[in-house]
Each structure stands twice: as C-alpha cells, then as structure tokens.
C-alpha cells in the first residue's frame, strides 16, 4: 500500500503511474514475432539449440519466434545485427562461447562484446572430448600427459581451425599441464576425425555430439571430457579434473541476449519463460540427446560468465602467442 500526503495529490498520481509503468513493457511484450538470430548455418550446434527452445518459448510468450541464421565471421555478423537492433525485446541473440573467443582474438569488432548486449539466461553447456585413435597407447588424459612429457613436440592435436574454441581448449591443456603438443588446424569436425582415424594426427579436441558415433564404434578413444561433471553420453569417461588435470574445465555454452538497453521487465519475462522451457522434460531430453546439459541462469550470472570467459581466452591467447586478427 502507498502512503501519501493528502495535501499532495500529485504524489499519489506519480506513485500509481510508476506502478503501472514498470510492468507495462512486459505486459505489452512481445507485440509481434521475435527474431532469434543465430550466427551459424542451419543444422549446426547453435542452430539446433535455438530451434529446440524457439517453439516452446513461442507457446509461452504468445508470439512466433523466428530463427534467423546469419552465418559468417565466427558469429560476429549475427552479433553485430543484434547489437544494432532496436532494444525492444523483438530481437534476441543466441550467444555461445564463440562470442567470448571472438572478443579475445579480434583486434577490432563493430560492436562491444559486453556493453552492447543484455544477457537473459544461459541455456545449456556441452562438454568437449579429448580423443585419440583406437591404437593410441594411453587410455586416459593422465597417460597422454605422461607420453607428451616423454616426447615433447612429437604429438599433434587437431582442431577445427585457428581461433576456434577447440583450438583454445587444446592450448589451455598445454598451459595447465606444461606439455608440448603441436596444433594442426583443419576445416571442420569431419576433417579432424578423418585425420585422427588415418593416423595423420594423434589427438583431437572437439564437442561431444559429432564424436559419439565414432567412439561407440570403437574408432576413437575418449581420454577425458572437459566439463566439470561427467557427461551422460560417455558415463565411463572421466573428466579431466578427476583425472588430475587441475584447471582444465572447458565447455561450449549457449545463452540468450538482447541488445543493450532492453527494458528490465522484458528481460525478466524472457528469463522466466526460459526457465519454464528448460524445466520441461521433453526439452531436457532433446538437449541431452544433443550432448548439451540444460541449465538456466540469472541475467547477472550470465553476464559474469561471459565477462570471465572473454578474459580467460584472452589470457590463453596471449600465453600461446596467438596474434590478434
């Protein structure tokens, strides 16, 4: 209840106006379809996660959510589109860890990777796997470290390209263990897998989902998952942390972010909708099938995570001597 001075009726009117104005943005939003912008091609991991949540979010919010793919420049084309969009809640960005890597590796971007976005919530996180060919002598990451220390510079690891999360994950492994393994970049996961299967390189670091078939067929040997907890799809594979590699915690993560300046009431309404979606059993099953562990967050927690990831990968890049582009 509001307590006002009867001699100042304007105070009551102001109080009532504020009460009505605060939730009005959320009550009226969304008033038309919402664009969900994805920085990668259809069928990729980010696109799969976007389409997984778009329809149930649309059902909760009462307006269509249209997934718009804008691939190019490691997701920065899509990020720029969202950063320049009206801050009215009708354009939302599916942000992933590539956003943090780009902030570290690119000298200049057409947007501020932190200030031009309003985080909403994390969606899920996907572990990476350190894997080797089936005849690789070591059976876990501790064995890999021992081998690498005995033959510095002799072992190679494949990634999907210079400046990728997979590349940086391999560099972080080098840094936290002190081993000397050589990075060999390829174009895409199929090529990295082919290189390991043919013996061209000994190791690869990549997200779990595209490797599962090869692992279950016995063609690839998983040495460790890089997430803090074991991955349900590979329950017998230990994490790097439990194998004694302290400080090696890497995931591919996904979250939603609006343009900077989006009203707090709209952000809160979307956050609550995301929480409902990720609590749905069918959505959780879809996420786990895509090797993604669903978990919502507060906007503040996502903002802290994004900032910490940018600093983390910037430090890894500097230590590795990777030049900014």
mmCIF file of C-alpha atoms in Angstrom:
data_model
loop_
_atom_site.group_PDB
_atom_site.id
_atom_site.type_symbol
_atom_site.label_atom_id
_atom_site.label_comp_id
_atom_site.label_asym_id
_atom_site.label_seq_id
_atom_site.Cartn_x
_atom_site.Cartn_y
_atom_site.Cartn_z
ATOM 1 C CA UNK A 1 0.000 0.000 0.000
ATOM 2 C CA UNK A 2 1.189 3.527 -0.808
ATOM 3 C CA UNK A 3 1.165 6.190 1.912
ATOM 4 C CA UNK A 4 0.972 9.732 0.540
ATOM 5 C CA UNK A 5 0.416 13.218 1.864
ATOM 6 C CA UNK A 6 -3.266 14.148 1.307
ATOM 7 C CA UNK A 7 -2.126 17.721 0.717
ATOM 8 C CA UNK A 8 -0.047 16.498 -2.243
ATOM 9 C CA UNK A 9 -2.438 14.579 -4.550
ATOM 10 C CA UNK A 10 0.155 14.656 -7.286
ATOM 11 C CA UNK A 11 2.292 12.274 -5.245
ATOM 12 C CA UNK A 12 -0.424 9.633 -5.401
ATOM 13 C CA UNK A 13 -0.770 10.038 -9.149
ATOM 14 C CA UNK A 14 3.002 9.719 -9.610
ATOM 15 C CA UNK A 15 3.111 6.608 -7.455
ATOM 16 C CA UNK A 16 0.275 4.994 -9.397
ATOM 17 C CA UNK A 17 1.891 5.922 -12.708
ATOM 18 C CA UNK A 18 5.167 4.284 -11.671
ATOM 19 C CA UNK A 19 3.350 1.169 -10.504
ATOM 20 C CA UNK A 20 1.606 0.796 -13.837
ATOM 21 C CA UNK A 21 4.605 1.764 -15.966
ATOM 22 C CA UNK A 22 7.080 -0.739 -14.566
ATOM 23 C CA UNK A 23 5.304 -3.909 -15.730
ATOM 24 C CA UNK A 24 3.730 -2.312 -18.816
ATOM 25 C CA UNK A 25 6.709 -3.131 -21.052
ATOM 26 C CA UNK A 26 6.462 -6.783 -20.091
ATOM 27 C CA UNK A 27 2.666 -6.839 -20.382
ATOM 28 C CA UNK A 28 2.787 -5.483 -23.923
ATOM 29 C CA UNK A 29 5.771 -7.588 -24.985
ATOM 30 C CA UNK A 30 6.025 -9.350 -27.334
ATOM 31 C CA UNK A 31 3.618 -7.491 -29.596
ATOM 32 C CA UNK A 32 4.878 -9.136 -32.796
ATOM 33 C CA UNK A 33 7.131 -12.075 -33.819
ATOM 34 C CA UNK A 34 10.553 -12.210 -32.177
ATOM 35 C CA UNK A 35 13.695 -12.717 -34.287
ATOM 36 C CA UNK A 36 16.087 -15.255 -32.768
ATOM 37 C CA UNK A 37 19.403 -14.590 -34.519
ATOM 38 C CA UNK A 38 21.900 -17.451 -34.895
ATOM 39 C CA UNK A 39 25.446 -16.796 -36.079
ATOM 40 C CA UNK A 40 25.926 -20.177 -37.725
ATOM 41 C CA UNK A 41 24.394 -22.238 -40.522
ATOM 42 C CA UNK A 42 21.270 -24.395 -40.140
ATOM 43 C CA UNK A 43 21.973 -27.825 -38.682
ATOM 44 C CA UNK A 44 24.934 -26.778 -36.544
ATOM 45 C CA UNK A 45 25.059 -26.975 -32.779
ATOM 46 C CA UNK A 46 23.921 -23.396 -32.138
ATOM 47 C CA UNK A 47 21.074 -23.731 -34.634
ATOM 48 C CA UNK A 48 19.924 -26.985 -33.021
ATOM 49 C CA UNK A 49 19.788 -25.369 -29.584
ATOM 50 C CA UNK A 50 17.954 -22.315 -30.967
ATOM 51 C CA UNK A 51 15.262 -24.412 -32.638
ATOM 52 C CA UNK A 52 14.973 -26.602 -29.548
ATOM 53 C CA UNK A 53 13.847 -23.630 -27.430
ATOM 54 C CA UNK A 54 12.153 -21.402 -30.038
ATOM 55 C CA UNK A 55 8.831 -23.225 -30.334
ATOM 56 C CA UNK A 56 8.193 -23.780 -26.612
ATOM 57 C CA UNK A 57 9.193 -20.160 -25.914
ATOM 58 C CA UNK A 58 6.708 -19.018 -28.584
ATOM 59 C CA UNK A 59 3.951 -21.036 -26.913
ATOM 60 C CA UNK A 60 4.657 -19.374 -23.551
ATOM 61 C CA UNK A 61 5.073 -15.841 -24.922
ATOM 62 C CA UNK A 62 2.150 -15.965 -27.359
ATOM 63 C CA UNK A 63 4.066 -14.785 -30.428
ATOM 64 C CA UNK A 64 6.079 -16.688 -33.066
ATOM 65 C CA UNK A 65 9.853 -16.922 -32.556
ATOM 66 C CA UNK A 66 11.528 -16.921 -35.967
ATOM 67 C CA UNK A 67 15.023 -18.405 -36.096
ATOM 68 C CA UNK A 68 17.191 -16.342 -38.445
ATOM 69 C CA UNK A 69 20.556 -17.777 -39.489
ATOM 70 C CA UNK A 70 23.270 -15.208 -40.246
ATOM 71 C CA UNK A 71 26.477 -17.254 -40.534
ATOM 72 C CA UNK A 72 29.854 -15.669 -41.053
ATOM 73 C CA UNK A 73 32.980 -14.399 -39.296
ATOM 74 C CA UNK A 74 32.655 -16.797 -36.371
ATOM 75 C CA UNK A 75 29.252 -15.499 -35.334
ATOM 76 C CA UNK A 76 30.228 -11.820 -35.342
ATOM 77 C CA UNK A 77 27.898 -10.917 -38.249
ATOM 78 C CA UNK A 78 24.933 -12.100 -36.215
ATOM 79 C CA UNK A 79 26.227 -10.385 -33.078
ATOM 80 C CA UNK A 80 26.508 -7.109 -34.969
ATOM 81 C CA UNK A 81 22.956 -7.464 -36.272
ATOM 82 C CA UNK A 82 21.623 -7.854 -32.734
ATOM 83 C CA UNK A 83 23.802 -5.081 -31.298
ATOM 84 C CA UNK A 84 22.314 -2.644 -33.841
ATOM 85 C CA UNK A 85 18.708 -3.829 -33.412
ATOM 86 C CA UNK A 86 16.047 -1.890 -31.535
ATOM 87 C CA UNK A 87 16.178 -2.600 -27.798
ATOM 88 C CA UNK A 88 12.507 -3.554 -27.611
ATOM 89 C CA UNK A 89 12.823 -7.289 -26.977
ATOM 90 C CA UNK A 90 11.874 -8.333 -30.509
ATOM 91 C CA UNK A 91 15.423 -9.356 -31.494
ATOM 92 C CA UNK A 92 17.357 -11.879 -29.402
ATOM 93 C CA UNK A 93 20.806 -13.367 -29.948
ATOM 94 C CA UNK A 94 21.762 -16.998 -29.384
ATOM 95 C CA UNK A 95 25.170 -16.318 -27.884
ATOM 96 C CA UNK A 96 27.760 -19.046 -27.469
ATOM 97 C CA UNK A 97 31.357 -19.374 -26.325
ATOM 98 C CA UNK A 98 32.486 -18.287 -29.789
ATOM 99 C CA UNK A 99 31.333 -14.798 -28.790
ATOM 100 C CA UNK A 100 33.906 -14.766 -25.995
ATOM 101 C CA UNK A 101 36.641 -16.223 -28.210
ATOM 102 C CA UNK A 102 35.957 -13.603 -30.901
ATOM 103 C CA UNK A 103 36.195 -10.844 -28.303
ATOM 104 C CA UNK A 104 39.638 -12.159 -27.396
ATOM 105 C CA UNK A 105 41.039 -12.863 -30.843
ATOM 106 C CA UNK A 106 39.742 -9.951 -32.944
ATOM 107 C CA UNK A 107 41.550 -6.655 -32.528
ATOM 108 C CA UNK A 108 38.504 -4.641 -33.554
ATOM 109 C CA UNK A 109 34.843 -5.608 -33.808
ATOM 110 C CA UNK A 110 31.918 -3.445 -34.983
ATOM 111 C CA UNK A 111 30.351 -3.773 -31.512
ATOM 112 C CA UNK A 112 31.342 -4.036 -27.868
ATOM 113 C CA UNK A 113 31.098 -7.704 -26.899
ATOM 114 C CA UNK A 114 29.899 -6.832 -23.389
ATOM 115 C CA UNK A 115 28.345 -3.365 -23.377
ATOM 116 C CA UNK A 116 26.201 -3.809 -26.496
ATOM 117 C CA UNK A 117 24.274 -6.807 -25.115
ATOM 118 C CA UNK A 118 21.867 -7.501 -22.272
ATOM 119 C CA UNK A 119 22.196 -11.124 -21.111
ATOM 120 C CA UNK A 120 18.964 -13.017 -20.411
ATOM 121 C CA UNK A 121 19.884 -16.555 -19.360
ATOM 122 C CA UNK A 122 22.213 -19.413 -20.083
ATOM 123 C CA UNK A 123 20.569 -22.282 -21.981
ATOM 124 C CA UNK A 124 22.942 -25.220 -21.763
ATOM 125 C CA UNK A 125 26.573 -26.306 -21.869
ATOM 126 C CA UNK A 126 28.190 -29.004 -23.973
ATOM 127 C CA UNK A 127 31.382 -30.797 -22.979
ATOM 128 C CA UNK A 128 34.331 -31.210 -25.277
ATOM 129 C CA UNK A 129 36.193 -34.505 -25.569
ATOM 130 C CA UNK A 130 39.929 -35.108 -25.796
ATOM 131 C CA UNK A 131 40.068 -38.185 -28.023
ATOM 132 C CA UNK A 132 42.673 -40.302 -29.810
ATOM 133 C CA UNK A 133 42.770 -43.090 -32.361
ATOM 134 C CA UNK A 134 41.848 -46.577 -31.160
ATOM 135 C CA UNK A 135 45.505 -47.702 -31.123
ATOM 136 C CA UNK A 136 46.798 -44.755 -29.115
ATOM 137 C CA UNK A 137 48.806 -46.187 -26.182
ATOM 138 C CA UNK A 138 47.310 -44.016 -23.433
ATOM 139 C CA UNK A 139 43.832 -44.743 -22.113
ATOM 140 C CA UNK A 140 43.243 -41.505 -20.212
ATOM 141 C CA UNK A 141 44.454 -37.932 -20.090
ATOM 142 C CA UNK A 142 46.988 -38.678 -17.346
ATOM 143 C CA UNK A 143 48.589 -41.205 -19.705
ATOM 144 C CA UNK A 144 48.552 -38.631 -22.504
ATOM 145 C CA UNK A 145 50.360 -36.112 -20.301
ATOM 146 C CA UNK A 146 52.973 -38.711 -19.376
ATOM 147 C CA UNK A 147 53.554 -39.592 -23.048
ATOM 148 C CA UNK A 148 53.769 -35.963 -24.110
ATOM 149 C CA UNK A 149 56.305 -35.151 -21.420
ATOM 150 C CA UNK A 150 58.452 -38.071 -22.531
ATOM 151 C CA UNK A 151 58.402 -36.896 -26.170
ATOM 152 C CA UNK A 152 57.944 -33.113 -26.283
ATOM 153 C CA UNK A 153 56.755 -31.735 -29.612
ATOM 154 C CA UNK A 154 56.098 -35.199 -31.074
ATOM 155 C CA UNK A 155 52.321 -35.462 -30.530
ATOM 156 C CA UNK A 156 49.830 -33.465 -32.605
ATOM 157 C CA UNK A 157 46.254 -32.422 -31.898
ATOM 158 C CA UNK A 158 43.650 -31.408 -34.473
ATOM 159 C CA UNK A 159 41.091 -28.616 -34.152
ATOM 160 C CA UNK A 160 38.501 -27.120 -36.460
ATOM 161 C CA UNK A 161 40.634 -24.036 -37.056
ATOM 162 C CA UNK A 162 42.872 -21.345 -35.627
ATOM 163 C CA UNK A 163 40.995 -19.250 -33.082
ATOM 164 C CA UNK A 164 38.239 -21.822 -32.573
ATOM 165 C CA UNK A 165 37.110 -22.927 -29.135
ATOM 166 C CA UNK A 166 38.643 -26.329 -29.889
ATOM 167 C CA UNK A 167 41.991 -24.696 -30.678
ATOM 168 C CA UNK A 168 41.896 -22.664 -27.476
ATOM 169 C CA UNK A 169 40.865 -25.749 -25.489
ATOM 170 C CA UNK A 170 43.974 -27.533 -26.765
ATOM 171 C CA UNK A 171 46.144 -24.539 -25.890
ATOM 172 C CA UNK A 172 44.664 -24.436 -22.393
ATOM 173 C CA UNK A 173 45.525 -28.139 -21.991
ATOM 174 C CA UNK A 174 49.117 -27.350 -22.952
ATOM 175 C CA UNK A 175 49.268 -24.495 -20.480
ATOM 176 C CA UNK A 176 47.768 -26.212 -17.426
ATOM 177 C CA UNK A 177 49.859 -29.382 -17.891
ATOM 178 C CA UNK A 178 53.056 -27.883 -19.295
ATOM 179 C CA UNK A 179 53.126 -30.388 -22.162
ATOM 180 C CA UNK A 180 54.353 -29.610 -25.679
ATOM 181 C CA UNK A 181 51.834 -30.858 -28.258
ATOM 182 C CA UNK A 182 51.502 -29.332 -31.715
ATOM 183 C CA UNK A 183 48.313 -27.755 -33.030
ATOM 184 C CA UNK A 184 47.178 -28.777 -36.528
ATOM 185 C CA UNK A 185 44.149 -26.806 -37.796
ATOM 186 C CA UNK A 186 41.561 -28.325 -40.145
ATOM 187 C CA UNK A 187 38.316 -27.122 -41.685
ATOM 188 C CA UNK A 188 35.538 -28.757 -39.727
ATOM 189 C CA UNK A 189 34.998 -31.745 -37.475
ATOM 190 C CA UNK A 190 34.742 -34.364 -40.263
ATOM 191 C CA UNK A 191 38.275 -33.457 -41.331
ATOM 192 C CA UNK A 192 39.692 -33.611 -37.803
ATOM 193 C CA UNK A 193 38.119 -37.023 -37.251
ATOM 194 C CA UNK A 194 39.430 -38.287 -40.607
ATOM 195 C CA UNK A 195 42.922 -37.062 -39.690
ATOM 196 C CA UNK A 196 42.902 -39.000 -36.411
ATOM 197 C CA UNK A 197 41.423 -42.150 -37.971
ATOM 198 C CA UNK A 198 44.093 -42.132 -40.696
ATOM 199 C CA UNK A 199 46.912 -41.552 -38.199
ATOM 200 C CA UNK A 200 47.769 -38.155 -39.662
ATOM 201 C CA UNK A 201 47.488 -36.711 -36.143
ATOM 202 C CA UNK A 202 47.256 -38.493 -32.809
ATOM 203 C CA UNK A 203 44.627 -36.417 -30.980
ATOM 204 C CA UNK A 204 41.677 -34.112 -31.387
ATOM 205 C CA UNK A 205 39.676 -31.819 -29.131
ATOM 206 C CA UNK A 206 36.052 -31.293 -30.158
ATOM 207 C CA UNK A 207 32.500 -31.082 -28.879
ATOM 208 C CA UNK A 208 30.998 -34.384 -27.816
ATOM 209 C CA UNK A 209 27.980 -34.813 -30.090
ATOM 210 C CA UNK A 210 29.680 -35.374 -33.501
ATOM 211 C CA UNK A 211 32.203 -37.777 -31.943
ATOM 212 C CA UNK A 212 29.778 -40.131 -30.225
ATOM 213 C CA UNK A 213 29.193 -42.407 -33.218
ATOM 214 C CA UNK A 214 32.918 -42.871 -33.788
ATOM 215 C CA UNK A 215 33.514 -43.511 -30.095
ATOM 216 C CA UNK A 216 30.724 -46.078 -29.834
ATOM 217 C CA UNK A 217 32.008 -47.780 -32.975
ATOM 218 C CA UNK A 218 35.434 -48.127 -31.334
ATOM 219 C CA UNK A 219 37.132 -45.898 -33.891
ATOM 220 C CA UNK A 220 38.007 -43.124 -31.430
ATOM 221 C CA UNK A 221 39.197 -43.495 -27.855
ATOM 222 C CA UNK A 222 37.914 -40.833 -25.436
ATOM 223 C CA UNK A 223 40.629 -39.868 -22.946
ATOM 224 C CA UNK A 224 38.623 -37.284 -20.998
ATOM 225 C CA UNK A 225 35.645 -34.963 -21.127
ATOM 226 C CA UNK A 226 36.407 -31.333 -20.379
ATOM 227 C CA UNK A 227 33.299 -30.433 -18.359
ATOM 228 C CA UNK A 228 33.331 -30.290 -14.543
ATOM 229 C CA UNK A 229 30.916 -33.253 -14.374
ATOM 230 C CA UNK A 230 30.865 -36.483 -16.344
ATOM 231 C CA UNK A 231 28.789 -36.477 -19.496
ATOM 232 C CA UNK A 232 25.804 -38.837 -19.553
ATOM 233 C CA UNK A 233 26.546 -39.901 -23.124
ATOM 234 C CA UNK A 234 30.003 -41.154 -22.093
ATOM 235 C CA UNK A 235 29.478 -42.247 -18.482
ATOM 236 C CA UNK A 236 32.692 -44.304 -18.331
ATOM 237 C CA UNK A 237 34.900 -41.443 -19.489
ATOM 238 C CA UNK A 238 36.328 -39.414 -16.581
ATOM 239 C CA UNK A 239 36.565 -35.655 -16.549
ATOM 240 C CA UNK A 240 39.982 -34.077 -16.912
ATOM 241 C CA UNK A 241 39.577 -32.655 -13.416
ATOM 242 C CA UNK A 242 39.035 -36.042 -11.780
ATOM 243 C CA UNK A 243 41.989 -37.382 -13.780
ATOM 244 C CA UNK A 244 44.217 -34.883 -12.003
ATOM 245 C CA UNK A 245 44.391 -32.094 -14.597
ATOM 246 C CA UNK A 246 43.594 -29.133 -12.359
ATOM 247 C CA UNK A 247 42.214 -26.023 -14.039
ATOM 248 C CA UNK A 248 41.023 -27.838 -17.168
ATOM 249 C CA UNK A 249 37.317 -27.034 -17.332
ATOM 250 C CA UNK A 250 36.056 -26.151 -20.815
ATOM 251 C CA UNK A 251 32.531 -26.240 -22.223
ATOM 252 C CA UNK A 252 30.752 -24.991 -25.284
ATOM 253 C CA UNK A 253 27.953 -22.903 -23.796
ATOM 254 C CA UNK A 254 24.826 -21.272 -25.180
ATOM 255 C CA UNK A 255 22.687 -18.409 -23.869
ATOM 256 C CA UNK A 256 20.244 -15.707 -24.930
ATOM 257 C CA UNK A 257 20.980 -11.985 -25.008
ATOM 258 C CA UNK A 258 19.026 -8.903 -26.088
ATOM 259 C CA UNK A 259 20.523 -5.657 -27.401
ATOM 260 C CA UNK A 260 21.770 -3.316 -24.684
ATOM 261 C CA UNK A 261 19.042 -1.126 -23.197
ATOM 262 C CA UNK A 262 16.246 -3.685 -23.412
ATOM 263 C CA UNK A 263 13.785 -2.973 -20.563
ATOM 264 C CA UNK A 264 14.432 -4.981 -17.404
ATOM 265 C CA UNK A 265 10.795 -6.120 -17.303
ATOM 266 C CA UNK A 266 11.162 -7.692 -20.756
ATOM 267 C CA UNK A 267 14.440 -9.368 -19.769
ATOM 268 C CA UNK A 268 12.785 -10.777 -16.651
ATOM 269 C CA UNK A 269 9.782 -12.076 -18.597
ATOM 270 C CA UNK A 270 12.048 -13.839 -21.102
ATOM 271 C CA UNK A 271 14.190 -15.228 -18.289
ATOM 272 C CA UNK A 272 11.136 -16.720 -16.607
ATOM 273 C CA UNK A 273 9.986 -18.204 -19.928
ATOM 274 C CA UNK A 274 13.428 -19.775 -20.493
ATOM 275 C CA UNK A 275 13.283 -21.341 -17.034
ATOM 276 C CA UNK A 276 9.915 -22.900 -17.807
ATOM 277 C CA UNK A 277 11.164 -24.231 -21.150
ATOM 278 C CA UNK A 278 14.335 -25.770 -19.723
ATOM 279 C CA UNK A 279 12.337 -27.422 -16.931
ATOM 280 C CA UNK A 280 10.176 -29.230 -19.499
ATOM 281 C CA UNK A 281 11.046 -32.920 -19.670
ATOM 282 C CA UNK A 282 10.781 -33.148 -23.459
ATOM 283 C CA UNK A 283 13.111 -30.174 -23.939
ATOM 284 C CA UNK A 284 15.576 -31.631 -21.456
ATOM 285 C CA UNK A 285 15.584 -34.915 -23.389
ATOM 286 C CA UNK A 286 16.258 -33.062 -26.648
ATOM 287 C CA UNK A 287 19.098 -31.133 -25.056
ATOM 288 C CA UNK A 288 20.724 -34.240 -23.605
ATOM 289 C CA UNK A 289 20.373 -36.004 -26.979
ATOM 290 C CA UNK A 290 22.371 -33.082 -28.435
ATOM 291 C CA UNK A 291 25.028 -33.633 -25.725
ATOM 292 C CA UNK A 292 24.002 -30.371 -24.048
ATOM 293 C CA UNK A 293 23.337 -30.085 -20.311
ATOM 294 C CA UNK A 294 20.385 -27.685 -19.864
ATOM 295 C CA UNK A 295 20.612 -25.113 -17.106
ATOM 296 C CA UNK A 296 19.068 -21.644 -16.833
ATOM 297 C CA UNK A 297 20.715 -18.747 -15.010
ATOM 298 C CA UNK A 298 20.018 -15.223 -13.893
ATOM 299 C CA UNK A 299 20.943 -12.416 -16.297
ATOM 300 C CA UNK A 300 23.607 -11.313 -13.820
ATOM 301 C CA UNK A 301 25.169 -14.785 -13.685
ATOM 302 C CA UNK A 302 25.289 -14.963 -17.482
ATOM 303 C CA UNK A 303 26.892 -11.511 -17.669
ATOM 304 C CA UNK A 304 29.562 -12.591 -15.183
ATOM 305 C CA UNK A 305 30.171 -15.803 -17.115
ATOM 306 C CA UNK A 306 30.582 -14.025 -20.457
ATOM 307 C CA UNK A 307 32.990 -11.482 -18.975
ATOM 308 C CA UNK A 308 35.049 -14.186 -17.286
ATOM 309 C CA UNK A 309 35.190 -16.245 -20.493
ATOM 310 C CA UNK A 310 36.460 -13.283 -22.517
ATOM 311 C CA UNK A 311 39.249 -12.660 -20.016
ATOM 312 C CA UNK A 312 40.079 -16.337 -19.786
ATOM 313 C CA UNK A 313 40.503 -16.837 -23.528
ATOM 314 C CA UNK A 314 42.357 -13.554 -23.890
ATOM 315 C CA UNK A 315 44.880 -14.822 -21.335
ATOM 316 C CA UNK A 316 45.170 -18.206 -23.080
ATOM 317 C CA UNK A 317 45.704 -16.475 -26.417
ATOM 318 C CA UNK A 318 48.422 -14.207 -25.033
ATOM 319 C CA UNK A 319 50.261 -17.066 -23.351
ATOM 320 C CA UNK A 320 50.078 -19.136 -26.527
ATOM 321 C CA UNK A 321 51.417 -16.301 -28.628
ATOM 322 C CA UNK A 322 48.371 -16.298 -30.913
ATOM 323 C CA UNK A 323 48.210 -12.999 -32.779
ATOM 324 C CA UNK A 324 45.064 -10.921 -32.736
ATOM 325 C CA UNK A 325 43.379 -10.673 -36.107
#
